[in-house]
Short mmCIF file of C-alpha atoms and ligand atoms in Angstrom, two decimals:
data_model
loop_
_atom_site.label_atom_id
_atom_site.label_comp_id
_atom_site.label_asym_id
_atom_site.label_seq_id
_atom_site.Cartn_x
_atom_site.Cartn_y
_atom_site.Cartn_z
CA MET A 1 -25.47 -4.13 16.07
CA GLN A 2 -22.48 -4.38 17.54
CA ARG A 3 -22.17 -0.94 18.19
CA PRO A 4 -24.58 0.44 19.97
CA SER A 5 -22.61 -2.18 22.75
CA ALA A 6 -19.26 -1.24 21.92
CA VAL A 7 -20.15 2.90 22.55
CA ILE A 8 -21.79 2.21 26.15
CA SER A 9 -19.18 -0.13 27.29
CA ALA A 10 -16.83 2.12 26.17
CA PHE A 11 -18.76 4.64 28.46
CA LEU A 12 -18.80 3.01 31.56
CA ILE A 13 -14.79 1.98 30.71
CA ASP A 14 -14.95 5.67 31.05
CA VAL A 15 -17.00 5.77 34.22
CA ALA A 16 -15.05 4.23 35.78
CA LEU A 17 -11.76 6.38 34.84
CA MET A 18 -13.24 9.41 36.18
CA CYS A 19 -15.18 7.81 39.76
CA SER A 20 -11.65 7.12 40.42
CA MET A 21 -10.31 10.43 39.40
CA LEU A 22 -12.96 12.36 41.02
CA ALA A 23 -11.78 9.99 44.91
CA THR A 24 -8.50 10.92 43.29
CA THR A 25 -8.81 14.60 43.39
CA ALA A 26 -11.32 14.64 46.66
CA LEU A 27 -8.05 13.62 49.02
CA GLY A 28 -6.23 16.60 47.68
CA ALA A 29 -3.55 14.39 46.09
CA ASP A 30 -1.35 15.60 43.62
CA LYS A 31 2.02 14.27 45.90
CA VAL A 32 2.87 11.13 44.00
CA GLU A 33 3.94 8.82 46.61
CA LEU A 34 6.19 5.11 45.31
CA SER A 35 7.32 2.75 47.13
CA VAL A 36 10.72 1.46 45.85
CA ASP A 37 11.49 -2.84 47.77
CA VAL A 38 15.33 -3.36 46.87
CA SER A 39 14.73 -6.63 48.39
CA LYS A 40 12.63 -7.91 45.45
CA SER A 41 13.61 -8.29 41.64
CA GLY A 42 11.67 -8.94 38.85
CA ALA A 43 12.57 -10.29 35.09
CA LYS A 44 15.19 -8.65 33.48
CA ILE A 45 15.03 -5.87 30.69
CA ASP A 46 16.30 -7.46 28.31
CA ARG A 47 18.88 -5.51 26.27
CA ASN A 48 17.31 -5.81 23.25
CA ILE A 49 13.81 -3.98 23.81
CA PHE A 50 16.03 -0.76 22.55
CA GLY A 51 16.21 -2.10 18.91
CA GLN A 52 16.09 -0.01 16.17
CA PHE A 53 14.71 -1.27 12.17
CA ALA A 54 16.26 -0.07 9.22
CA GLU A 55 14.12 -0.47 6.36
CA HIS A 56 14.82 0.87 2.80
CA LEU A 57 12.16 3.37 2.69
CA GLY A 58 12.18 6.44 2.23
CA HIS A 59 15.74 8.27 3.10
CA GLY A 60 16.00 5.54 6.59
CA VAL A 61 18.87 4.00 5.21
CA TYR A 62 20.08 6.29 1.73
CA GLU A 63 20.54 9.78 3.05
CA GLY A 64 20.35 8.23 6.63
CA ILE A 65 23.13 6.14 7.14
CA TRP A 66 24.35 5.62 3.65
CA VAL A 67 26.02 8.34 1.63
CA GLY A 68 28.22 6.99 -0.40
CA PRO A 69 32.12 7.54 0.28
CA ASP A 70 32.94 9.77 -2.12
CA SER A 71 30.38 11.59 -0.34
CA ALA A 72 31.15 15.49 0.95
CA ILE A 73 29.73 14.12 4.19
CA PRO A 74 32.11 12.86 6.32
CA ASN A 75 31.76 9.43 6.49
CA THR A 76 33.15 6.70 6.86
CA ARG A 77 33.05 3.63 4.14
CA GLY A 78 29.75 5.47 2.75
CA ILE A 79 28.47 5.51 6.45
CA ARG A 80 28.51 8.48 7.81
CA SER A 81 30.31 8.94 10.77
CA ASP A 82 27.93 11.68 12.56
CA VAL A 83 24.52 9.28 12.80
CA VAL A 84 27.39 6.43 13.81
CA THR A 85 28.94 8.27 16.89
CA ALA A 86 24.62 9.63 18.01
CA LEU A 87 23.93 5.63 17.54
CA LYS A 88 27.27 4.80 19.43
CA ALA A 89 26.01 6.71 22.56
CA LEU A 90 22.51 4.34 22.73
CA LYS A 91 23.96 1.12 23.08
CA VAL A 92 21.33 0.02 20.50
CA PRO A 93 20.90 -3.38 20.41
CA ASN A 94 20.20 -5.00 17.34
CA VAL A 95 19.17 -3.15 13.80
CA ARG A 96 16.64 -4.62 11.98
CA TRP A 97 16.83 -5.27 8.47
CA PRO A 98 16.12 -4.63 5.30
CA GLY A 99 12.81 -4.55 6.30
CA GLY A 100 9.30 -4.28 7.05
CA CYS A 101 7.61 -4.97 3.69
CA PHE A 102 11.18 -5.08 1.03
CA ALA A 103 11.81 -7.62 2.94
CA ASP A 104 10.13 -10.03 1.04
CA GLU A 105 11.32 -8.26 -1.94
CA TYR A 106 14.95 -8.71 -1.66
CA HIS A 107 17.16 -10.44 -2.82
CA TRP A 108 20.14 -10.69 -1.51
CA ARG A 109 22.49 -11.00 -4.42
CA LYS A 110 22.08 -8.21 -5.74
CA GLY A 111 23.43 -5.58 -2.80
CA ILE A 112 27.11 -7.70 -2.90
CA GLY A 113 29.79 -8.02 -5.19
CA SER A 114 30.05 -5.24 -7.97
CA PRO A 115 28.50 -3.64 -10.17
CA ARG A 116 25.34 -4.06 -8.33
CA THR A 117 21.32 -4.09 -9.72
CA VAL A 118 19.93 -1.64 -9.24
CA THR A 119 15.79 -3.11 -9.32
CA LEU A 120 12.69 -1.07 -7.44
CA ASN A 121 11.00 0.25 -4.39
CA PRO A 122 7.34 -1.37 -5.10
CA ASN A 123 6.35 -0.78 -1.83
CA TRP A 124 8.24 2.49 -0.55
CA GLY A 125 7.62 5.01 -3.51
CA GLY A 126 7.90 3.01 -6.37
CA VAL A 127 11.19 4.65 -6.27
CA ILE A 128 15.37 3.29 -8.34
CA GLU A 129 16.94 0.90 -5.22
CA PRO A 130 20.62 0.79 -6.34
CA ASN A 131 21.42 -1.80 -4.31
CA THR A 132 24.80 0.35 -3.24
CA PHE A 133 23.39 -0.50 0.64
CA GLY A 134 23.87 -4.26 1.15
CA THR A 135 25.13 -7.64 3.59
CA HIS A 136 28.34 -5.58 3.42
CA GLU A 137 27.41 -2.76 4.31
CA PHE A 138 24.95 -3.54 6.44
CA LEU A 139 27.17 -5.20 8.45
CA ASP A 140 30.13 -2.84 8.63
CA PHE A 141 27.59 -0.50 9.50
CA LEU A 142 26.61 -2.35 12.73
CA ASP A 143 30.21 -3.02 13.18
CA GLN A 144 30.84 0.96 13.81
CA ILE A 145 27.89 1.07 15.74
CA GLY A 146 28.28 -1.46 17.54
CA ALA A 147 25.85 -3.36 17.11
CA GLU A 148 23.98 -7.25 15.80
CA ALA A 149 22.34 -8.78 12.45
CA TYR A 150 18.98 -8.64 13.04
CA VAL A 151 18.39 -10.25 9.08
CA SER A 152 15.13 -10.85 7.53
CA VAL A 153 15.16 -13.42 5.49
CA ASN A 154 12.59 -13.29 2.51
CA VAL A 155 9.30 -15.52 2.85
CA GLY A 156 6.69 -13.46 0.05
CA SER A 157 8.42 -13.42 -3.34
CA GLY A 158 12.35 -16.10 -1.71
CA THR A 159 12.64 -19.22 -1.09
CA PRO A 160 13.90 -21.27 1.07
CA GLN A 161 17.01 -22.09 -0.81
CA GLU A 162 18.28 -18.53 -1.68
CA ALA A 163 18.06 -17.58 2.02
CA ALA A 164 19.77 -20.74 3.29
CA GLU A 165 22.64 -19.62 0.25
CA TRP A 166 22.63 -15.64 2.63
CA LEU A 167 22.62 -17.56 5.56
CA GLU A 168 25.45 -19.85 4.47
CA TYR A 169 27.67 -16.94 2.77
CA LEU A 170 27.25 -14.25 5.69
CA THR A 171 28.24 -17.86 8.06
CA THR A 172 30.29 -20.75 6.82
CA ALA A 173 33.56 -20.96 8.66
CA GLN A 174 34.45 -23.52 5.37
CA PRO A 175 35.75 -22.69 2.23
CA THR A 176 32.73 -23.13 0.21
CA THR A 177 31.76 -20.72 -3.21
CA LEU A 178 29.33 -18.94 -1.17
CA ALA A 179 32.11 -18.16 1.85
CA LYS A 180 34.44 -17.16 -1.09
CA GLU A 181 32.72 -15.29 -2.81
CA ARG A 182 32.22 -13.57 0.54
CA ALA A 183 36.19 -13.53 1.39
CA ALA A 184 36.46 -11.95 -2.05
CA ASN A 185 34.20 -9.53 -1.45
CA GLY A 186 36.12 -7.83 1.55
CA HIS A 187 35.01 -10.48 4.61
CA PRO A 188 37.00 -13.89 5.35
CA ALA A 189 35.77 -14.30 8.76
CA PRO A 190 32.66 -15.34 9.07
CA TYR A 191 29.09 -12.58 10.14
CA LYS A 192 27.83 -13.61 13.30
CA VAL A 193 23.79 -12.93 12.44
CA ALA A 194 22.02 -13.31 15.86
CA TYR A 195 18.48 -13.03 15.31
CA LEU A 196 16.81 -14.39 11.65
CA GLY A 197 13.32 -13.35 11.15
CA ILE A 198 11.09 -15.48 8.81
CA GLY A 199 8.45 -12.88 6.78
CA ASN A 200 7.19 -9.62 7.85
CA GLU A 201 4.01 -9.19 8.01
CA SER A 202 3.76 -12.36 6.10
CA TRP A 203 -0.08 -11.52 6.55
CA ASP A 204 -0.48 -9.04 4.26
CA CYS A 205 1.87 -7.06 2.60
CA GLY A 206 4.64 -10.55 3.04
CA GLY A 207 2.23 -11.85 0.80
CA ASN A 208 -1.21 -11.76 2.16
CA MET A 209 -1.40 -15.94 3.53
CA THR A 210 -3.52 -17.47 6.34
CA PRO A 211 -2.08 -18.93 8.70
CA ASP A 212 -1.57 -22.56 8.58
CA TYR A 213 0.29 -21.05 5.16
CA TYR A 214 2.53 -19.10 6.86
CA LEU A 215 2.76 -21.83 9.44
CA SER A 216 4.23 -24.47 6.60
CA GLN A 217 6.29 -22.52 5.11
CA MET A 218 7.83 -20.61 8.27
CA LYS A 219 8.65 -24.54 8.69
CA ALA A 220 10.97 -25.46 6.25
CA TYR A 221 12.45 -21.63 6.20
CA SER A 222 13.34 -23.02 9.97
CA ARG A 223 14.41 -27.00 8.84
CA PHE A 224 16.49 -25.08 5.62
CA VAL A 225 18.04 -21.11 6.57
CA ARG A 226 20.91 -22.58 9.15
CA ASN A 227 23.54 -20.41 10.82
CA PHE A 228 27.11 -21.99 10.47
CA ASN A 229 29.27 -19.44 12.34
CA PRO A 230 31.00 -21.44 14.76
CA ALA A 231 31.35 -19.42 17.91
CA GLN A 232 27.24 -19.30 17.58
CA GLN A 233 26.40 -23.98 17.44
CA ASP A 234 26.20 -23.47 21.45
CA LYS A 235 26.69 -20.49 22.94
CA GLN A 236 25.13 -17.14 21.27
CA GLN A 237 22.84 -19.00 18.71
CA MET A 238 20.99 -17.81 15.97
CA LEU A 239 17.69 -16.96 17.28
CA LYS A 240 14.65 -17.50 14.94
CA ILE A 241 11.91 -15.15 14.78
CA ALA A 242 8.37 -16.43 13.09
CA VAL A 243 5.78 -13.46 11.93
CA GLY A 244 2.79 -13.00 15.19
CA PRO A 245 -0.37 -10.42 15.54
CA GLY A 246 -0.54 -7.65 14.03
CA GLY A 247 -3.35 -6.51 16.16
CA ASP A 248 -6.49 -7.30 19.18
CA GLY A 249 -9.04 -9.39 16.43
CA PRO A 250 -9.96 -12.12 15.99
CA ARG A 251 -7.64 -12.64 12.60
CA TRP A 252 -4.25 -11.87 15.47
CA THR A 253 -5.36 -14.37 18.11
CA GLU A 254 -6.14 -17.23 15.83
CA TRP A 255 -2.47 -16.29 14.51
CA THR A 256 -0.82 -16.43 17.29
CA GLU A 257 -2.86 -19.48 18.41
CA VAL A 258 -1.62 -21.48 14.53
CA ILE A 259 1.55 -20.39 15.85
CA MET A 260 2.17 -21.78 19.06
CA LYS A 261 -0.26 -24.02 18.61
CA ALA A 262 2.39 -25.92 16.55
CA TYR A 263 5.10 -24.35 18.67
CA GLN A 264 3.76 -26.50 21.48
CA GLN A 265 4.14 -29.50 18.76
CA HIS A 266 7.40 -29.35 17.74
CA THR A 267 10.06 -31.60 16.10
CA TRP A 268 13.45 -31.62 15.95
CA SER A 269 12.81 -30.62 12.14
CA TRP A 270 11.31 -27.10 12.83
CA ASP A 271 12.41 -24.74 15.85
CA ILE A 272 11.25 -21.13 16.72
CA ASN A 273 12.09 -18.78 19.55
CA GLY A 274 10.64 -15.69 19.26
CA LEU A 275 7.24 -14.60 18.30
CA SER A 276 6.93 -11.32 16.39
CA MET A 277 3.69 -8.35 17.23
CA HIS A 278 3.31 -5.68 15.68
CA ASN A 279 1.88 -2.22 16.91
CA TYR A 280 1.83 1.08 16.01
CA THR A 281 0.20 3.90 18.42
CA VAL A 282 -1.84 5.74 14.63
CA GLY A 283 -5.03 6.43 15.97
CA GLN A 284 -7.10 5.62 12.06
CA TRP A 285 -5.51 4.09 8.91
CA PRO A 286 -4.82 5.60 7.19
CA PRO A 287 -2.95 7.65 9.52
CA SER A 288 -4.14 11.19 10.29
CA TYR A 289 -2.56 12.55 13.25
CA LYS A 290 -0.53 14.72 13.14
CA SER A 291 2.87 14.97 13.86
CA THR A 292 4.22 18.84 14.83
CA GLY A 293 0.84 21.77 14.72
CA PHE A 294 -1.45 20.15 17.16
CA GLY A 295 -2.88 20.32 20.72
CA GLU A 296 -3.99 18.76 24.30
CA ALA A 297 -6.96 16.61 22.48
CA GLU A 298 -4.69 15.11 20.05
CA TYR A 299 -1.87 14.59 22.81
CA ALA A 300 -3.95 12.84 25.41
CA GLN A 301 -5.74 10.43 22.02
CA ILE A 302 -2.30 9.69 21.09
CA LEU A 303 -1.14 8.20 24.18
CA LYS A 304 -4.83 6.72 25.26
CA PHE A 305 -4.04 4.10 22.08
CA THR A 306 -0.44 3.63 23.26
CA LEU A 307 -1.10 2.31 25.71
CA GLU A 308 -3.20 0.09 24.18
CA MET A 309 -0.08 -2.18 24.00
CA GLU A 310 -0.62 -3.03 27.54
CA GLY A 311 -3.52 -5.10 27.26
CA LEU A 312 -1.78 -6.28 23.40
CA ILE A 313 0.80 -7.82 24.95
CA ALA A 314 -1.30 -9.07 27.63
CA LYS A 315 -3.42 -11.59 25.63
CA HIS A 316 -0.78 -12.45 23.45
CA SER A 317 1.29 -13.22 26.53
CA ALA A 318 -1.63 -15.64 27.99
CA ILE A 319 -1.86 -17.32 24.63
CA MET A 320 1.48 -18.22 24.48
CA ASP A 321 1.91 -18.95 27.65
CA LYS A 322 -1.16 -21.27 27.46
CA TYR A 323 1.61 -23.52 24.26
CA ASP A 324 4.90 -22.73 26.19
CA PRO A 325 3.98 -21.70 30.09
CA GLU A 326 7.98 -22.22 29.90
CA LYS A 327 8.14 -18.97 28.76
CA LYS A 328 11.33 -20.55 25.76
CA VAL A 329 9.76 -18.14 22.02
CA ALA A 330 10.07 -14.71 23.60
CA LEU A 331 7.95 -11.85 22.25
CA ILE A 332 9.21 -9.62 20.04
CA VAL A 333 7.21 -6.37 19.50
CA ASP A 334 9.53 -5.59 15.81
CA GLU A 335 7.77 -2.62 14.82
CA TRP A 336 6.47 -0.07 16.96
CA GLY A 337 5.86 3.48 17.63
CA GLY A 338 4.54 6.92 16.35
CA TRP A 339 2.75 6.62 12.69
CA TYR A 340 1.45 9.59 11.22
CA ALA A 341 0.11 11.43 8.75
CA PRO A 342 3.23 12.16 6.73
CA LEU A 343 4.66 15.55 6.67
CA PRO A 344 2.87 17.84 3.78
CA GLY A 345 5.38 18.27 0.53
CA SER A 346 6.88 15.13 1.39
CA ASN A 347 6.62 12.40 -0.54
CA PRO A 348 3.96 9.79 1.20
CA GLY A 349 5.93 6.72 0.11
CA PHE A 350 8.36 7.58 2.28
CA LEU A 351 6.92 7.81 6.04
CA VAL A 352 8.51 11.41 7.09
CA GLN A 353 7.21 12.71 10.23
CA GLN A 354 8.39 15.54 12.66
CA ASN A 355 8.85 13.08 16.20
CA SER A 356 7.50 16.27 19.28
CA MET A 357 7.62 16.32 23.30
CA ARG A 358 4.29 13.76 22.62
CA ASP A 359 6.75 10.96 21.51
CA ALA A 360 9.17 11.11 24.11
CA ILE A 361 5.95 10.25 26.82
CA LEU A 362 4.81 7.39 24.21
CA ALA A 363 8.15 6.15 23.63
CA ALA A 364 8.35 5.98 27.65
CA LEU A 365 4.97 4.40 27.91
CA ASN A 366 5.50 1.33 25.37
CA VAL A 367 9.36 0.92 27.04
CA ASN A 368 7.80 1.08 30.26
CA ILE A 369 5.39 -1.29 29.57
CA PHE A 370 8.20 -3.66 27.37
CA ALA A 371 9.92 -3.44 30.49
CA ARG A 372 7.24 -4.16 33.07
CA HIS A 373 6.48 -8.00 31.09
CA GLY A 374 10.49 -8.49 30.72
CA ASP A 375 9.23 -12.05 31.16
CA ARG A 376 7.37 -12.16 27.93
CA VAL A 377 8.74 -9.57 25.91
CA ARG A 378 12.52 -10.31 25.28
CA GLY A 379 12.72 -8.04 21.88
CA ALA A 380 11.01 -5.06 20.35
CA ASN A 381 12.83 -2.53 17.76
CA ILE A 382 11.43 0.95 16.72
CA ALA A 383 9.79 2.00 13.64
CA GLN A 384 12.34 3.44 12.79
CA MET A 385 15.83 4.73 12.89
CA ILE A 386 16.47 7.73 11.43
CA ASN A 387 13.81 9.60 8.66
CA VAL A 388 11.01 7.47 8.58
CA LEU A 389 8.50 6.91 11.31
CA GLN A 390 9.37 7.87 14.85
CA ALA A 391 13.42 7.90 13.77
CA MET A 392 15.97 8.97 16.80
CA ILE A 393 17.34 10.73 14.32
CA MET A 394 16.45 13.43 11.22
CA THR A 395 18.88 13.87 8.54
CA ASP A 396 19.17 16.44 5.91
CA LYS A 397 22.14 16.38 3.47
CA GLU A 398 24.91 17.56 6.04
CA LYS A 399 22.64 18.45 8.76
CA MET A 400 21.52 15.91 11.56
CA VAL A 401 19.65 16.75 14.58
CA LEU A 402 18.49 13.72 17.30
CA THR A 403 15.03 13.85 18.13
CA PRO A 404 13.32 13.61 21.74
CA THR A 405 13.02 10.05 20.88
CA TYR A 406 16.54 9.39 20.43
CA TYR A 407 17.11 10.85 24.15
CA VAL A 408 14.34 9.23 25.79
CA PHE A 409 16.78 6.03 24.91
CA LYS A 410 19.04 6.98 26.03
CA MET A 411 18.67 8.41 29.58
CA TYR A 412 17.15 4.70 29.26
CA VAL A 413 20.54 2.91 28.29
CA PRO A 414 20.86 2.21 31.70
CA PHE A 415 17.85 -0.74 32.12
CA GLN A 416 19.95 -2.46 29.64
CA ASP A 417 20.49 -6.23 30.52
CA ALA A 418 18.67 -4.41 33.82
CA THR A 419 16.09 -6.32 36.24
CA ILE A 420 13.22 -4.97 37.73
CA VAL A 421 12.38 -4.29 40.82
CA PRO A 422 8.57 -3.45 42.41
CA VAL A 423 7.75 0.07 42.48
CA LYS A 424 3.79 0.20 43.75
CA PHE A 425 2.35 3.64 43.37
CA ASP A 426 -1.49 5.33 42.56
CA ALA A 427 -0.96 6.76 39.87
CA GLY A 428 -4.24 9.59 39.73
CA TRP A 429 -5.48 10.29 36.67
CA TYR A 430 -5.34 13.42 34.09
CA THR A 431 -7.58 13.62 32.19
CA HIS A 432 -8.81 16.10 29.00
CA SER A 433 -11.88 16.24 27.34
CA ASP A 434 -13.69 12.12 27.47
CA VAL A 435 -9.70 10.66 27.68
CA ALA A 436 -8.73 9.61 31.59
CA LEU A 437 -4.90 8.87 31.62
CA PRO A 438 -3.20 7.44 34.39
CA ARG A 439 -1.35 10.64 36.15
CA VAL A 440 1.83 9.48 36.29
CA ASP A 441 4.09 5.80 34.95
CA ALA A 442 6.96 3.92 37.01
CA ILE A 443 9.60 1.82 36.41
CA ALA A 444 12.99 0.68 39.13
CA ALA A 445 15.76 -1.72 38.10
CA LYS A 446 19.69 -2.50 39.45
CA ASP A 447 21.92 -2.44 36.49
CA THR A 448 24.30 -4.44 35.88
CA ASN A 449 26.67 -3.59 38.77
CA GLY A 450 23.83 -3.13 41.28
CA LYS A 451 23.25 0.33 41.37
CA LEU A 452 18.94 1.20 41.27
CA TRP A 453 17.39 2.90 38.10
CA LEU A 454 14.20 5.03 38.23
CA GLU A 455 12.16 6.21 35.50
CA ILE A 456 9.53 8.49 36.12
CA THR A 457 6.81 9.65 33.83
CA ASN A 458 4.63 13.32 35.04
CA VAL A 459 2.10 12.17 31.68
CA ASP A 460 -0.06 15.67 32.44
CA PRO A 461 0.70 18.53 29.45
CA ASN A 462 -0.13 21.48 32.40
CA GLN A 463 0.46 20.55 36.18
CA ALA A 464 3.52 19.63 37.65
CA VAL A 465 3.75 16.53 40.59
CA ASP A 466 5.57 16.42 43.01
CA ILE A 467 6.85 12.77 44.11
CA GLU A 468 7.81 11.36 46.99
CA VAL A 469 9.76 7.82 47.27
CA SER A 470 10.04 5.56 50.13
CA PHE A 471 12.34 2.48 50.10
CA THR A 472 12.48 -0.86 51.83
CA GLY A 473 15.47 -2.11 51.31
CA ILE A 474 18.14 0.64 51.54
CA ALA A 475 18.79 4.40 52.40
CA PRO A 476 19.26 6.32 49.79
CA LYS A 477 21.79 9.08 50.09
CA SER A 478 21.83 11.01 47.23
CA ALA A 479 19.51 10.92 43.75
CA ALA A 480 20.33 12.35 40.42
CA GLY A 481 19.61 12.27 37.23
CA GLU A 482 18.25 14.20 33.89
CA THR A 483 14.93 15.53 33.06
CA LEU A 484 13.21 16.02 29.73
CA THR A 485 10.79 18.18 28.94
CA ALA A 486 9.39 20.80 26.64
CA PRO A 487 7.42 24.34 25.91
CA LYS A 488 4.47 22.39 24.64
CA VAL A 489 3.20 19.39 23.73
CA ASP A 490 4.32 19.28 19.80
CA SER A 491 7.00 20.82 20.60
CA VAL A 492 10.12 19.22 18.32
CA ASN A 493 13.89 20.27 17.17
CA THR A 494 15.03 20.98 13.13
CA PHE A 495 17.86 21.59 11.96
CA GLU A 496 17.20 25.26 13.21
CA ALA A 497 17.42 24.76 16.39
CA PRO A 498 18.33 21.42 18.09
CA ASN A 499 17.87 21.95 21.44
CA THR A 500 14.33 22.58 22.20
CA VAL A 501 14.34 19.47 23.70
CA VAL A 502 17.42 18.34 25.44
CA PRO A 503 17.63 16.42 28.94
CA LYS A 504 18.57 18.11 31.74
CA PRO A 505 20.20 17.48 35.28
CA ILE A 506 17.61 16.80 37.68
CA THR A 507 18.47 16.26 41.78
CA ALA A 508 16.41 15.05 43.86
CA LYS A 509 16.43 16.20 48.12
CA VAL A 510 16.82 13.32 50.66
CA GLN A 511 14.23 14.16 53.71
CA GLY A 512 13.56 11.26 56.12
CA GLY A 513 14.77 8.01 53.88
CA LYS A 514 12.19 9.90 50.98
CA LEU A 515 13.42 11.10 47.44
CA ALA A 516 11.36 14.14 47.24
CA LEU A 517 11.22 15.58 43.39
CA LYS A 518 8.55 17.79 41.82
CA LEU A 519 8.12 16.54 37.92
CA GLU A 520 7.84 19.40 34.98
CA PRO A 521 4.36 18.70 33.43
CA LYS A 522 4.61 16.46 30.22
CA SER A 523 8.16 15.13 31.07
CA VAL A 524 10.13 11.75 31.46
CA THR A 525 12.85 10.98 33.70
CA VAL A 526 15.24 9.00 35.01
CA ILE A 527 17.48 9.83 38.58
CA SER A 528 19.82 7.76 40.17
CA VAL A 529 19.93 6.56 44.01
CA GLU A 530 23.08 6.30 45.84
CA PRO A 531 22.71 4.64 49.03
O1 LIG B 1 7.42 0.27 9.61
C1 LIG B 1 6.80 0.58 8.37
C2 LIG B 1 5.92 -1.08 7.73
O2 LIG B 1 4.59 -1.32 8.75
C3 LIG B 1 6.33 -1.60 7.48
O3 LIG B 1 7.91 -1.67 6.11
C4 LIG B 1 5.61 -2.68 7.75
O4 LIG B 1 6.26 -4.46 8.35
C5 LIG B 1 4.16 -2.41 8.49
O5 LIG B 1 3.77 -1.79 7.59
#
């Protein structure tokens, strides 16, 4: 009974989009005008929206990060040097670890000292988990790339005591038995832990809990899992992230309601600073869209799905606003990205997929959504960093290749901690078959030095777009930056051809106080504006 009306409303939406598109076409508006008001400012784009996620899954950690000190692949204390160099350029703010679903079966003591306990990884292919990459190796890796720790503790099969002892081991400066063990294992000084994830997807792989059951578990973890690092008591306090929704249906709105309602009435004995949200661009479960070898139809469909992030954030933010109007609790989108069919011949439990020009556009559209919701979205972690899902980097033994998504993250570095500046535009429409998408997307922001940056995405895979930017508050003298595009929507970088999708320089013309530039089809462009 539900289905016919759902079809009708989808049809009505498409008709509305089409009408709007026809109106744009009738005006002959193939130029898109942006107006940027530098005299006004919005929320900060928290640099933590550029966070990464490294789960013990497939070759994400083993081979992707960890090759071991005896490897012929150049490494520092077992951590591969090429990957470290590439990640440093992204200024990665934080890395979420050890999972994912893996986190709720992870027992930290198996990953310290020597010899390590060899276990299994039942979630991801049932392979051997050697535990050679554990607490110290993770924090050494973070130190090498200059990122902060987002540690997810085990709520599903662990206990508050186990998690509390892990945090004492990590953070205390006092000479407890655990601190002495940490020192004996090579790190006398306390570690900094910036984020604590209290469980992962506790509604599903994390233990299939009801919201109320999770809530009582979460309160106990919030109470007992303490960070003792003296440098994190007044300033830089560890932020506690509760499990939040995984979609937009009633199951997920109920979850957000239950946690946020409890938060509103929370007492001195427990607290949270963030609510996690997971949202993959998948189309359908099991993931069946191809990651390469697809055409324009799949390009348009996947981008349509990815734009659902906007509505999802708006919906859960509205619930959070009811119970937390001061926006003390951040919405942390700590798993997002494209999730496609496993590459033929790969272990399906390893979630191996290619990364194409479509993913570069997808990444830019999502980051822009997060940036526009900067008052509430103060963290996000793309899934995942290396060799898994929408990765930054792919490796094969000694070889490494940087993906189109890597280059998007690199181009966006100036937006880390920048302040949003309002930009208005009529995007127009790109249509393919029954899919209509805004043709252009854009954000503007001032970086921490006051320099103005613009990002403009041309979603249309066929038509270049002429962009004209006018300004209130500055008179531009010049503007230049980089643009990322590729021959095809499914173009990828491979070990054999690593430079198919790489950024190239772009310069805007200044005409009568306005900027003019032509953006290639399916492109992501970042420019800075000199006043
Ligand atoms: O990123 C892969 C998996 O997706 C994570 O382990 C889990 O949290 C989510 O379902």
